[in-house]
Amino acid sequence: MLSREELVLRLFEIEAVKFGSFTLKSGIVSPVYVDLRVMISYPSLLKEVSELLWKKAEEANVQYKSLCGVPYTALPMATCISVDHDIPMLIRRKEAKDYGTKKKVEGNCEKDSVCLIIEDVVTTGSSVYETAEILEEAGVRVTDAIVLLDREQGGKANLCNKNITLHSVFTLTGVMKILVEKEKIKPNQLQEVKSFLAKNNSFKPSTIHRSLSFRERGMQKQTHPVARRLFDIMEQKQTNLCFSADVDNFAELLELADKIGQYICCIKTHVDIMEDFSAQNIKSLKELSVRHNFLIFEDRKFADIGNTVRSQYTGGIYKISDWCDITNAHSLPGPGIVSGLKSSLDDKSTRACLLIAEMSSQGNLADSKYKQSTVEMASEHGDFVIGFICTSKVSENPSHIHFTPGVKLINGVDGFGQKYLTPDEVIRRRGSDVIIVGRGITESANRIKTAKEFQEAGWMAYNRR
Ligand code: S5P
């Protein structure tokens, strides 16, 4: 086995770590460049590195059943560990297969068993997190990740925020200190890299809003009045449950709203599935929303050009904008959809919109770039957009509210690919704010008791995070 120093010198020799002036993909000029892909050309070094990664997990006493390398560079490392130590491996596909099973993970995903992630370099931690999300979708849990080199640009803190502990064999400055000692680089190069790392740190301490209460978030200057009302209701009634009342008649909807109104902060409707829509029925729902103090959210999922959605929002038989506090829209058509919707409102302080950043259904097309662009669109329209439909927290802005559908008391999938997560997973682990529950309540033999259970589970998860 090589010593740590010898290994660092070998990495330097094969130019896996280089110093100078490098223009990165982002356009930033960096004084350091790390590329561990070259290691596959040096099998004995690859074996040494893999052994170090395995030892790190042993030292940290991580308990795991399987391991998974983040594609592609860490794949051969994970394979070496798997073969040398007889540990089952999982492979995360970069793209889901578009034929056959559409699997994103290959290998035996034993439900709720822990999978250890192996990575070569961590910068922001996003690749590790993406891999963890996909593994968790496949049913295994991720608690820890082992990385050969931590670039010290916020990855450890970002992953910690997502409840993943990162253990690194080397830090970038640790590697550099060895190279300075061995006179391979100059001390001023170390200083230069240190100041580069300090300036380019992806961990934003603003993420402390995870610990801001709903009440405090409601009091932020930029929080929209509708969001403020919702935050207030949530704190007053101690509930972050939005009931998705997907029934087809108002007698049932009004009865449910009356019986479980005390447990919810919001009721979500699909007016176009109601068989007896009428202004009178909507008036009755409004009255119940006042009596029990909850908001009304019409899940219309607008998806057209601005001019069309404007008419769909205000006109037709439903006249949605007359009665719903919140509606939602896809960001796919671009910002014109938001401008179109809000242009019809005389008073923007009483109506608000959620943008759909992610969906709960399997195989949906919203990728991370789409999500990011949706968050940017929301930020540009803070006078109307108050948050997101998403499967985990997508925005660091404390005024934004995150609503997550696909919630039941146990994980699972329905017959059409709807994926279910638990209130604890959604609120505590994934940092969302509001659980949207439909069939979890409507299909229960005792809907009132079950609604109360969801309210308690959602609120407990909020208090625990
Ligand atoms: O991605 C989404 C977005 C929404 S708004 N996935 C969803 O399931 N929804 C809605 O949430 C969906 O239209 C339905 O009204 C509700 C979930 O219902 P459940 O019965 O599966 O809980």
Short mmCIF file of C-alpha atoms and ligand atoms in Angstrom, two decimals:
data_model
loop_
_atom_site.label_atom_id
_atom_site.label_comp_id
_atom_site.label_asym_id
_atom_site.label_seq_id
_atom_site.Cartn_x
_atom_site.Cartn_y
_atom_site.Cartn_z
CA MET A 1 0.00 0.00 0.00
CA LEU A 2 1.18 3.54 -0.73
CA SER A 3 1.26 6.05 2.12
CA ARG A 4 -1.12 9.04 1.92
CA GLU A 5 1.80 11.26 0.84
CA GLU A 6 2.92 8.82 -1.85
CA LEU A 7 -0.59 8.57 -3.18
CA VAL A 8 -0.93 12.37 -3.42
CA LEU A 9 2.38 12.52 -5.28
CA ARG A 10 1.16 9.87 -7.73
CA LEU A 11 -2.06 11.83 -8.35
CA PHE A 12 0.03 14.92 -9.02
CA GLU A 13 2.36 12.98 -11.35
CA ILE A 14 -0.48 11.63 -13.49
CA GLU A 15 -1.99 15.16 -13.57
CA ALA A 16 -5.19 14.17 -11.79
CA VAL A 17 -4.61 17.42 -9.85
CA LYS A 18 -3.14 20.38 -11.70
CA PHE A 19 -2.36 23.96 -10.72
CA GLY A 20 -2.24 27.03 -12.96
CA SER A 21 -5.06 28.93 -14.61
CA PHE A 22 -8.04 27.01 -15.95
CA THR A 23 -11.29 28.32 -17.40
CA LEU A 24 -14.10 26.15 -16.10
CA LYS A 25 -17.37 25.33 -17.94
CA SER A 26 -19.05 28.06 -15.90
CA GLY A 27 -16.56 30.64 -17.24
CA ILE A 28 -14.89 31.00 -13.83
CA VAL A 29 -11.09 30.99 -13.91
CA SER A 30 -9.77 28.51 -11.37
CA PRO A 31 -6.19 28.10 -10.07
CA VAL A 32 -6.76 24.34 -9.65
CA TYR A 33 -8.07 21.58 -11.87
CA VAL A 34 -9.03 18.13 -10.67
CA ASP A 35 -9.75 15.28 -13.07
CA LEU A 36 -9.66 11.84 -11.56
CA ARG A 37 -10.95 10.15 -14.72
CA VAL A 38 -7.35 9.55 -15.78
CA MET A 39 -7.02 7.05 -12.97
CA ILE A 40 -8.55 4.21 -15.01
CA SER A 41 -5.32 4.21 -17.00
CA TYR A 42 -3.42 3.32 -13.80
CA PRO A 43 -5.11 0.18 -12.41
CA SER A 44 -2.81 -0.32 -9.43
CA LEU A 45 -3.45 3.29 -8.33
CA LEU A 46 -7.18 2.79 -8.83
CA LYS A 47 -7.01 -0.23 -6.54
CA GLU A 48 -5.12 1.75 -3.86
CA VAL A 49 -7.61 4.59 -4.01
CA SER A 50 -10.55 2.19 -3.76
CA GLU A 51 -9.03 0.57 -0.70
CA LEU A 52 -8.65 3.99 0.95
CA LEU A 53 -12.30 4.79 0.24
CA TRP A 54 -13.36 1.50 1.80
CA LYS A 55 -11.15 2.11 4.85
CA LYS A 56 -12.70 5.55 5.31
CA ALA A 57 -16.15 3.97 5.59
CA GLU A 58 -14.77 1.46 8.10
CA GLU A 59 -13.16 4.20 10.22
CA ALA A 60 -16.38 6.21 10.18
CA ASN A 61 -18.24 3.06 11.21
CA VAL A 62 -20.84 3.48 8.48
CA GLN A 63 -23.38 0.66 8.43
CA TYR A 64 -24.46 -0.24 4.89
CA LYS A 65 -25.70 -3.15 2.83
CA SER A 66 -24.71 -2.07 -0.68
CA LEU A 67 -22.68 0.61 -2.43
CA CYS A 68 -23.15 2.76 -5.48
CA GLY A 69 -20.59 4.83 -7.36
CA VAL A 70 -21.72 8.17 -8.79
CA PRO A 71 -21.40 7.77 -12.58
CA TYR A 72 -19.01 7.69 -14.27
CA THR A 73 -15.65 8.27 -12.58
CA ALA A 74 -16.55 6.61 -9.29
CA LEU A 75 -18.04 3.53 -10.98
CA PRO A 76 -14.75 1.62 -11.28
CA MET A 77 -13.84 2.59 -7.70
CA ALA A 78 -17.14 1.20 -6.38
CA THR A 79 -16.61 -1.92 -8.49
CA CYS A 80 -13.16 -2.52 -6.96
CA ILE A 81 -14.55 -2.17 -3.42
CA SER A 82 -17.47 -4.43 -4.25
CA VAL A 83 -15.28 -7.19 -5.66
CA ASP A 84 -12.50 -6.93 -3.06
CA HIS A 85 -14.81 -6.87 -0.05
CA ASP A 86 -17.77 -8.85 -1.35
CA ILE A 87 -20.24 -5.98 -0.97
CA PRO A 88 -23.25 -5.91 -3.32
CA MET A 89 -23.24 -3.00 -5.74
CA LEU A 90 -25.98 -0.91 -7.31
CA ILE A 91 -25.55 1.07 -10.52
CA ARG A 92 -27.41 4.31 -11.09
CA ARG A 93 -28.24 4.83 -14.75
CA LYS A 94 -27.46 8.31 -16.05
CA GLU A 95 -30.58 8.10 -18.23
CA ALA A 96 -33.51 5.85 -17.46
CA LYS A 97 -33.96 3.15 -20.07
CA ASP A 98 -36.62 4.20 -22.55
CA TYR A 99 -37.71 0.64 -23.20
CA GLY A 100 -38.55 -2.33 -21.02
CA THR A 101 -38.57 -1.62 -17.31
CA LYS A 102 -37.44 2.04 -17.41
CA LYS A 103 -35.28 1.27 -14.40
CA LYS A 104 -33.00 4.00 -13.11
CA VAL A 105 -31.11 1.70 -10.76
CA GLU A 106 -29.65 -1.71 -11.60
CA GLY A 107 -28.99 -4.33 -8.96
CA ASN A 108 -30.93 -5.70 -6.06
CA CYS A 109 -32.57 -2.77 -4.20
CA GLU A 110 -33.48 -4.34 -0.90
CA LYS A 111 -36.23 -2.12 0.50
CA ASP A 112 -35.11 0.27 3.29
CA SER A 113 -31.56 -1.15 3.31
CA VAL A 114 -28.76 1.45 3.40
CA CYS A 115 -26.65 2.11 0.31
CA LEU A 116 -23.30 3.88 0.65
CA ILE A 117 -22.45 6.37 -2.10
CA ILE A 118 -18.90 6.47 -3.49
CA GLU A 119 -17.69 9.59 -5.29
CA ASP A 120 -14.36 10.79 -6.68
CA VAL A 121 -14.65 14.57 -6.19
CA VAL A 122 -17.28 16.67 -4.43
CA THR A 123 -17.72 20.36 -5.19
CA THR A 124 -21.31 21.41 -4.40
CA GLY A 125 -22.50 17.88 -3.57
CA SER A 126 -25.23 17.98 -6.21
CA SER A 127 -24.14 14.79 -8.03
CA VAL A 128 -24.10 12.85 -4.78
CA TYR A 129 -27.52 14.22 -3.89
CA GLU A 130 -29.00 13.42 -7.31
CA THR A 131 -27.73 9.87 -6.98
CA ALA A 132 -29.16 9.62 -3.46
CA GLU A 133 -32.57 10.80 -4.70
CA ILE A 134 -32.65 8.18 -7.43
CA LEU A 135 -31.54 5.43 -5.05
CA GLU A 136 -34.21 6.47 -2.57
CA GLU A 137 -36.85 6.41 -5.29
CA ALA A 138 -35.77 2.82 -5.88
CA GLY A 139 -36.47 2.05 -2.21
CA VAL A 140 -33.05 2.07 -0.53
CA ARG A 141 -31.86 4.64 2.01
CA VAL A 142 -28.78 6.84 1.82
CA THR A 143 -27.16 8.14 5.00
CA ASP A 144 -23.48 8.57 4.08
CA ALA A 145 -21.19 9.21 1.14
CA ILE A 146 -17.45 8.63 0.86
CA VAL A 147 -15.42 10.88 -1.43
CA LEU A 148 -11.78 10.76 -2.40
CA LEU A 149 -11.37 14.54 -2.66
CA ASP A 150 -13.52 17.25 -1.11
CA ARG A 151 -12.91 20.51 -2.98
CA GLU A 152 -14.20 22.37 0.12
CA GLN A 153 -16.68 24.46 -1.82
CA GLY A 154 -19.75 23.79 0.31
CA GLY A 155 -20.53 20.20 -0.69
CA LYS A 156 -20.22 18.82 2.85
CA ALA A 157 -22.58 21.44 4.31
CA ASN A 158 -25.04 21.14 1.41
CA LEU A 159 -25.21 17.38 1.83
CA CYS A 160 -25.50 17.70 5.60
CA ASN A 161 -28.56 19.88 4.94
CA LYS A 162 -29.98 16.93 3.06
CA ASN A 163 -29.16 14.54 5.92
CA ILE A 164 -26.23 12.90 4.14
CA THR A 165 -22.90 12.76 5.98
CA LEU A 166 -19.92 13.24 3.70
CA HIS A 167 -16.62 11.60 4.65
CA SER A 168 -13.60 12.61 2.62
CA VAL A 169 -10.26 10.82 2.28
CA PHE A 170 -8.57 14.08 1.25
CA THR A 171 -9.49 17.74 1.22
CA LEU A 172 -8.11 19.93 -1.53
CA THR A 173 -6.12 22.07 0.88
CA GLY A 174 -4.84 18.89 2.60
CA VAL A 175 -3.54 17.61 -0.74
CA MET A 176 -1.92 20.97 -1.41
CA LYS A 177 -0.21 21.06 1.97
CA ILE A 178 1.43 17.71 1.17
CA LEU A 179 2.52 19.05 -2.23
CA VAL A 180 3.97 22.20 -0.61
CA GLU A 181 5.89 20.04 1.90
CA LYS A 182 7.25 17.91 -0.92
CA GLU A 183 8.15 21.09 -2.80
CA LYS A 184 5.97 20.27 -5.78
CA ILE A 185 4.11 23.56 -5.54
CA LYS A 186 4.80 26.95 -3.91
CA PRO A 187 3.16 28.15 -0.67
CA ASN A 188 1.64 31.12 -2.53
CA GLN A 189 -0.22 28.66 -4.80
CA LEU A 190 -1.86 27.21 -1.71
CA GLN A 191 -2.88 30.73 -0.60
CA GLU A 192 -4.27 31.48 -4.04
CA VAL A 193 -6.38 28.31 -4.03
CA LYS A 194 -7.57 29.02 -0.48
CA SER A 195 -8.86 32.45 -1.44
CA PHE A 196 -10.45 31.00 -4.61
CA LEU A 197 -12.28 28.40 -2.50
CA ALA A 198 -13.49 31.01 -0.03
CA LYS A 199 -14.91 33.11 -2.87
CA ASN A 200 -16.50 30.16 -4.66
CA ASN A 201 -18.31 28.41 -1.87
CA SER A 202 -21.70 26.99 -2.85
CA PHE A 203 -23.03 26.74 0.70
CA LYS A 204 -25.26 29.72 1.36
CA PRO A 205 -25.81 30.27 5.07
CA SER A 206 -29.21 31.71 4.04
CA THR A 207 -30.38 28.10 4.10
CA ILE A 208 -30.98 28.77 7.80
CA HIS A 209 -34.57 29.47 6.76
CA ARG A 210 -35.07 25.74 7.31
CA SER A 211 -35.17 26.66 10.94
CA LEU A 212 -37.30 29.81 10.53
CA SER A 213 -40.82 29.06 11.69
CA PHE A 214 -43.81 29.44 9.38
CA ARG A 215 -44.77 32.47 11.47
CA GLU A 216 -41.38 34.10 10.90
CA ARG A 217 -41.54 33.35 7.20
CA GLY A 218 -44.97 34.95 7.07
CA MET A 219 -43.48 38.09 8.58
CA GLN A 220 -40.73 38.53 5.96
CA LYS A 221 -41.06 41.83 4.15
CA GLN A 222 -41.30 40.26 0.71
CA THR A 223 -43.89 37.60 1.66
CA HIS A 224 -47.04 37.91 -0.45
CA PRO A 225 -50.27 38.62 1.53
CA VAL A 226 -51.83 35.29 0.49
CA ALA A 227 -48.70 33.41 1.61
CA ARG A 228 -48.76 35.41 4.83
CA ARG A 229 -52.35 34.32 5.47
CA LEU A 230 -51.41 30.73 4.81
CA PHE A 231 -48.38 30.84 7.12
CA ASP A 232 -50.61 32.40 9.82
CA ILE A 233 -53.29 29.76 9.43
CA MET A 234 -50.69 27.00 9.58
CA GLU A 235 -49.25 28.29 12.83
CA GLN A 236 -52.64 29.11 14.39
CA LYS A 237 -54.21 25.75 13.57
CA GLN A 238 -50.95 23.80 13.76
CA THR A 239 -51.48 22.17 10.42
CA ASN A 240 -49.57 21.95 7.16
CA LEU A 241 -52.11 19.61 5.58
CA CYS A 242 -53.70 20.55 2.26
CA PHE A 243 -56.62 18.25 1.54
CA SER A 244 -57.02 17.32 -2.12
CA ALA A 245 -60.79 16.94 -2.34
CA ASP A 246 -60.89 14.90 -5.53
CA VAL A 247 -64.57 13.94 -5.38
CA ASP A 248 -67.13 14.52 -8.13
CA ASN A 249 -70.03 16.17 -6.28
CA PHE A 250 -70.44 19.12 -3.99
CA ALA A 251 -72.55 17.35 -1.37
CA GLU A 252 -69.56 15.14 -0.58
CA LEU A 253 -67.00 17.92 -0.94
CA LEU A 254 -68.87 20.29 1.38
CA GLU A 255 -69.43 17.57 3.95
CA LEU A 256 -65.75 16.70 3.92
CA ALA A 257 -64.73 20.36 4.11
CA ASP A 258 -67.01 20.83 7.11
CA LYS A 259 -65.90 17.70 8.94
CA ILE A 260 -62.16 17.97 8.40
CA GLY A 261 -61.90 21.75 8.03
CA GLN A 262 -60.40 22.04 11.50
CA TYR A 263 -57.42 19.88 10.48
CA ILE A 264 -56.42 21.58 7.24
CA CYS A 265 -54.78 24.82 6.16
CA CYS A 266 -56.00 24.56 2.60
CA ILE A 267 -58.47 22.63 0.46
CA LYS A 268 -57.50 21.76 -3.10
CA THR A 269 -60.15 21.36 -5.78
CA HIS A 270 -60.36 20.20 -9.39
CA VAL A 271 -63.53 22.04 -10.42
CA ASP A 272 -63.57 20.40 -13.82
CA ILE A 273 -64.27 16.98 -12.27
CA MET A 274 -67.33 18.23 -10.37
CA GLU A 275 -70.65 17.16 -11.85
CA ASP A 276 -72.69 19.84 -10.12
CA PHE A 277 -70.53 22.94 -10.28
CA SER A 278 -72.55 26.09 -9.52
CA ALA A 279 -71.95 29.54 -8.12
CA GLN A 280 -74.09 28.58 -5.12
CA ASN A 281 -71.97 25.52 -4.35
CA ILE A 282 -68.82 27.59 -4.57
CA LYS A 283 -70.39 30.15 -2.24
CA SER A 284 -71.04 27.37 0.29
CA LEU A 285 -67.41 26.25 0.03
CA LYS A 286 -66.29 29.83 0.57
CA GLU A 287 -68.44 30.06 3.69
CA LEU A 288 -66.88 26.89 5.07
CA SER A 289 -63.41 28.22 4.33
CA VAL A 290 -64.21 31.27 6.44
CA ARG A 291 -65.82 29.26 9.24
CA HIS A 292 -62.93 26.80 9.50
CA ASN A 293 -60.21 29.21 8.43
CA PHE A 294 -58.60 27.50 5.44
CA LEU A 295 -57.65 28.67 1.95
CA ILE A 296 -59.05 27.39 -1.35
CA PHE A 297 -56.59 26.18 -3.96
CA GLU A 298 -57.91 25.36 -7.43
CA ASP A 299 -55.50 22.85 -8.97
CA ARG A 300 -56.09 24.07 -12.54
CA LYS A 301 -52.51 23.53 -13.75
CA PHE A 302 -52.66 26.23 -16.42
CA ALA A 303 -50.32 25.45 -19.30
CA ASP A 304 -51.08 27.76 -22.23
CA ILE A 305 -49.92 31.12 -23.56
CA GLY A 306 -50.60 34.22 -21.47
CA ASN A 307 -53.59 35.45 -23.48
CA THR A 308 -55.38 32.10 -23.28
CA VAL A 309 -54.77 31.43 -19.59
CA ARG A 310 -56.05 34.88 -18.79
CA SER A 311 -59.46 33.89 -20.24
CA GLN A 312 -59.31 30.43 -18.66
CA TYR A 313 -58.63 31.97 -15.25
CA THR A 314 -61.35 34.60 -15.31
CA GLY A 315 -63.94 33.33 -17.79
CA GLY A 316 -65.93 30.27 -18.85
CA ILE A 317 -68.37 28.71 -16.45
CA TYR A 318 -65.92 28.37 -13.57
CA LYS A 319 -64.60 31.93 -13.23
CA ILE A 320 -61.77 30.55 -11.15
CA SER A 321 -60.21 33.88 -10.25
CA ASP A 322 -63.47 34.96 -8.54
CA TRP A 323 -63.20 32.43 -5.77
CA CYS A 324 -59.87 30.62 -5.36
CA ASP A 325 -57.14 32.08 -3.20
CA ILE A 326 -54.45 30.03 -4.91
CA THR A 327 -54.14 28.38 -8.29
CA ASN A 328 -51.19 26.76 -10.07
CA ALA A 329 -49.50 26.82 -13.45
CA HIS A 330 -46.85 24.97 -15.41
CA SER A 331 -43.76 27.02 -16.13
CA LEU A 332 -43.33 25.28 -19.51
CA PRO A 333 -44.81 28.11 -21.65
CA GLY A 334 -42.39 30.64 -20.13
CA PRO A 335 -43.00 33.78 -18.03
CA GLY A 336 -45.90 34.93 -20.26
CA ILE A 337 -48.15 32.46 -18.48
CA VAL A 338 -47.62 34.25 -15.16
CA SER A 339 -48.02 37.71 -16.72
CA GLY A 340 -51.23 36.56 -18.44
CA LEU A 341 -52.76 35.18 -15.26
CA LYS A 342 -51.93 38.15 -13.07
CA SER A 343 -52.91 40.74 -15.69
CA SER A 344 -56.57 39.89 -15.11
CA LEU A 345 -56.47 40.75 -11.40
CA ASP A 346 -57.50 44.15 -10.09
CA ASP A 347 -56.18 43.35 -6.64
CA LYS A 348 -53.07 41.16 -6.67
CA SER A 349 -52.98 40.94 -2.90
CA THR A 350 -55.84 38.43 -2.66
CA ARG A 351 -54.89 35.91 -5.34
CA ALA A 352 -51.71 33.91 -5.78
CA CYS A 353 -50.18 31.17 -7.85
CA LEU A 354 -47.86 28.19 -7.37
CA LEU A 355 -45.55 27.16 -10.19
CA ILE A 356 -45.11 23.46 -10.88
CA ALA A 357 -41.39 22.87 -10.50
CA GLU A 358 -41.55 19.10 -10.14
CA MET A 359 -44.24 16.44 -10.37
CA SER A 360 -44.89 13.40 -8.24
CA SER A 361 -45.53 11.04 -11.14
CA GLN A 362 -42.94 8.52 -12.31
CA GLY A 363 -41.18 9.36 -15.56
CA ASN A 364 -42.18 13.05 -15.53
CA LEU A 365 -40.00 15.28 -17.68
CA ALA A 366 -39.11 18.00 -15.16
CA ASP A 367 -35.33 17.77 -14.78
CA SER A 368 -33.07 19.88 -12.55
CA LYS A 369 -32.59 22.61 -15.18
CA TYR A 370 -36.35 22.94 -15.61
CA LYS A 371 -36.73 23.16 -11.84
CA GLN A 372 -34.05 25.83 -11.60
CA SER A 373 -35.63 27.94 -14.38
CA THR A 374 -39.00 27.63 -12.64
CA VAL A 375 -37.52 29.00 -9.41
CA GLU A 376 -36.02 31.92 -11.35
CA MET A 377 -39.40 32.61 -12.96
CA ALA A 378 -41.06 32.62 -9.54
CA SER A 379 -38.50 35.07 -8.20
CA GLU A 380 -39.27 37.50 -10.99
CA HIS A 381 -43.00 37.43 -10.19
CA GLY A 382 -43.08 37.70 -6.40
CA ASP A 383 -46.23 39.82 -6.61
CA PHE A 384 -48.21 36.74 -7.69
CA VAL A 385 -46.14 33.54 -7.40
CA ILE A 386 -45.88 32.40 -3.78
CA GLY A 387 -44.20 29.05 -4.18
CA PHE A 388 -44.12 25.68 -5.86
CA ILE A 389 -45.57 22.28 -6.42
CA CYS A 390 -42.51 20.12 -5.91
CA THR A 391 -41.27 16.90 -4.41
CA SER A 392 -38.69 18.60 -2.17
CA LYS A 393 -37.57 22.12 -1.27
CA VAL A 394 -36.47 23.91 -4.45
CA SER A 395 -36.04 27.53 -3.32
CA GLU A 396 -33.96 29.11 -0.58
CA ASN A 397 -36.27 32.14 -0.42
CA PRO A 398 -38.08 31.89 2.95
CA SER A 399 -41.17 33.62 1.49
CA HIS A 400 -41.71 30.76 -0.95
CA ILE A 401 -44.01 27.94 0.16
CA HIS A 402 -43.42 24.38 -1.04
CA PHE A 403 -46.44 22.11 -1.60
CA THR A 404 -45.83 18.41 -2.14
CA PRO A 405 -48.40 15.96 -3.54
CA GLY A 406 -48.05 12.19 -3.54
CA VAL A 407 -48.27 11.73 0.22
CA LYS A 408 -49.56 8.73 2.17
CA LEU A 409 -48.71 7.27 5.54
CA ILE A 410 -46.59 4.60 3.82
CA ASN A 411 -44.44 4.83 0.67
CA GLY A 412 -45.73 3.27 -2.55
CA VAL A 413 -46.92 3.74 -6.12
CA ASP A 414 -50.47 3.73 -7.53
CA GLY A 415 -51.55 1.99 -10.76
CA PHE A 416 -50.69 5.06 -12.88
CA GLY A 417 -47.23 5.87 -11.59
CA GLN A 418 -48.18 8.28 -8.78
CA LYS A 419 -45.37 7.96 -6.21
CA TYR A 420 -46.17 8.25 -2.52
CA LEU A 421 -43.85 9.43 0.23
CA THR A 422 -44.57 9.80 3.94
CA PRO A 423 -45.21 13.19 5.67
CA ASP A 424 -41.91 12.80 7.56
CA GLU A 425 -39.92 12.19 4.37
CA VAL A 426 -41.55 15.13 2.60
CA ILE A 427 -41.46 17.73 5.37
CA ARG A 428 -38.48 16.83 7.50
CA ARG A 429 -36.10 15.15 5.11
CA ARG A 430 -36.98 16.92 1.85
CA GLY A 431 -37.68 20.32 3.40
CA SER A 432 -41.12 20.89 1.85
CA ASP A 433 -43.76 22.82 3.79
CA VAL A 434 -47.23 21.56 2.96
CA ILE A 435 -48.38 17.98 2.31
CA ILE A 436 -51.12 17.51 -0.29
CA VAL A 437 -53.18 14.44 0.54
CA GLY A 438 -56.04 13.10 -1.57
CA ARG A 439 -56.77 9.39 -1.64
CA GLY A 440 -54.82 8.88 1.57
CA ILE A 441 -57.90 10.49 3.16
CA THR A 442 -60.77 9.91 0.71
CA GLU A 443 -60.16 6.15 0.49
CA SER A 444 -60.02 5.71 4.25
CA ALA A 445 -62.90 4.01 6.05
CA ASN A 446 -62.74 6.81 8.63
CA ARG A 447 -61.85 9.97 6.72
CA ILE A 448 -62.05 12.33 9.69
CA LYS A 449 -59.77 10.25 11.88
CA THR A 450 -57.32 9.79 8.99
CA ALA A 451 -57.26 13.52 8.21
CA LYS A 452 -56.34 14.12 11.84
CA GLU A 453 -53.56 11.53 11.55
CA PHE A 454 -52.12 13.31 8.51
CA GLN A 455 -52.36 16.67 10.27
CA GLU A 456 -50.47 15.29 13.27
CA ALA A 457 -47.84 13.54 11.13
CA GLY A 458 -47.24 16.65 8.98
CA TRP A 459 -47.00 18.95 11.97
CA MET A 460 -44.73 16.62 13.91
CA ALA A 461 -42.38 16.42 10.90
CA TYR A 462 -42.32 20.24 10.72
CA ASN A 463 -41.46 20.49 14.41
CA ARG A 464 -38.75 17.86 14.10
CA ARG A 465 -36.81 19.53 11.32
O1 S5P B 1 -47.17 16.47 -9.40
C1 S5P B 1 -48.31 16.50 -8.97
C2 S5P B 1 -49.01 17.71 -8.86
C3 S5P B 1 -50.28 17.68 -8.31
S1 S5P B 1 -51.03 19.19 -7.97
N1 S5P B 1 -48.90 15.37 -8.54
C4 S5P B 1 -50.17 15.35 -8.03
O2 S5P B 1 -50.62 14.27 -7.63
N2 S5P B 1 -50.89 16.51 -7.96
C5 S5P B 1 -52.30 16.51 -7.49
O3 S5P B 1 -52.33 16.11 -6.12
C6 S5P B 1 -53.20 15.51 -8.23
O4 S5P B 1 -53.86 16.13 -9.32
C7 S5P B 1 -54.19 15.09 -7.17
O5 S5P B 1 -55.27 16.00 -7.12
C8 S5P B 1 -53.42 15.22 -5.86
C9 S5P B 1 -52.85 13.92 -5.34
O6 S5P B 1 -53.87 13.02 -5.06
P1 S5P B 1 -53.61 11.62 -4.33
O7 S5P B 1 -54.97 10.97 -4.31
O8 S5P B 1 -52.63 10.84 -5.13
O9 S5P B 1 -53.13 11.96 -2.95
#
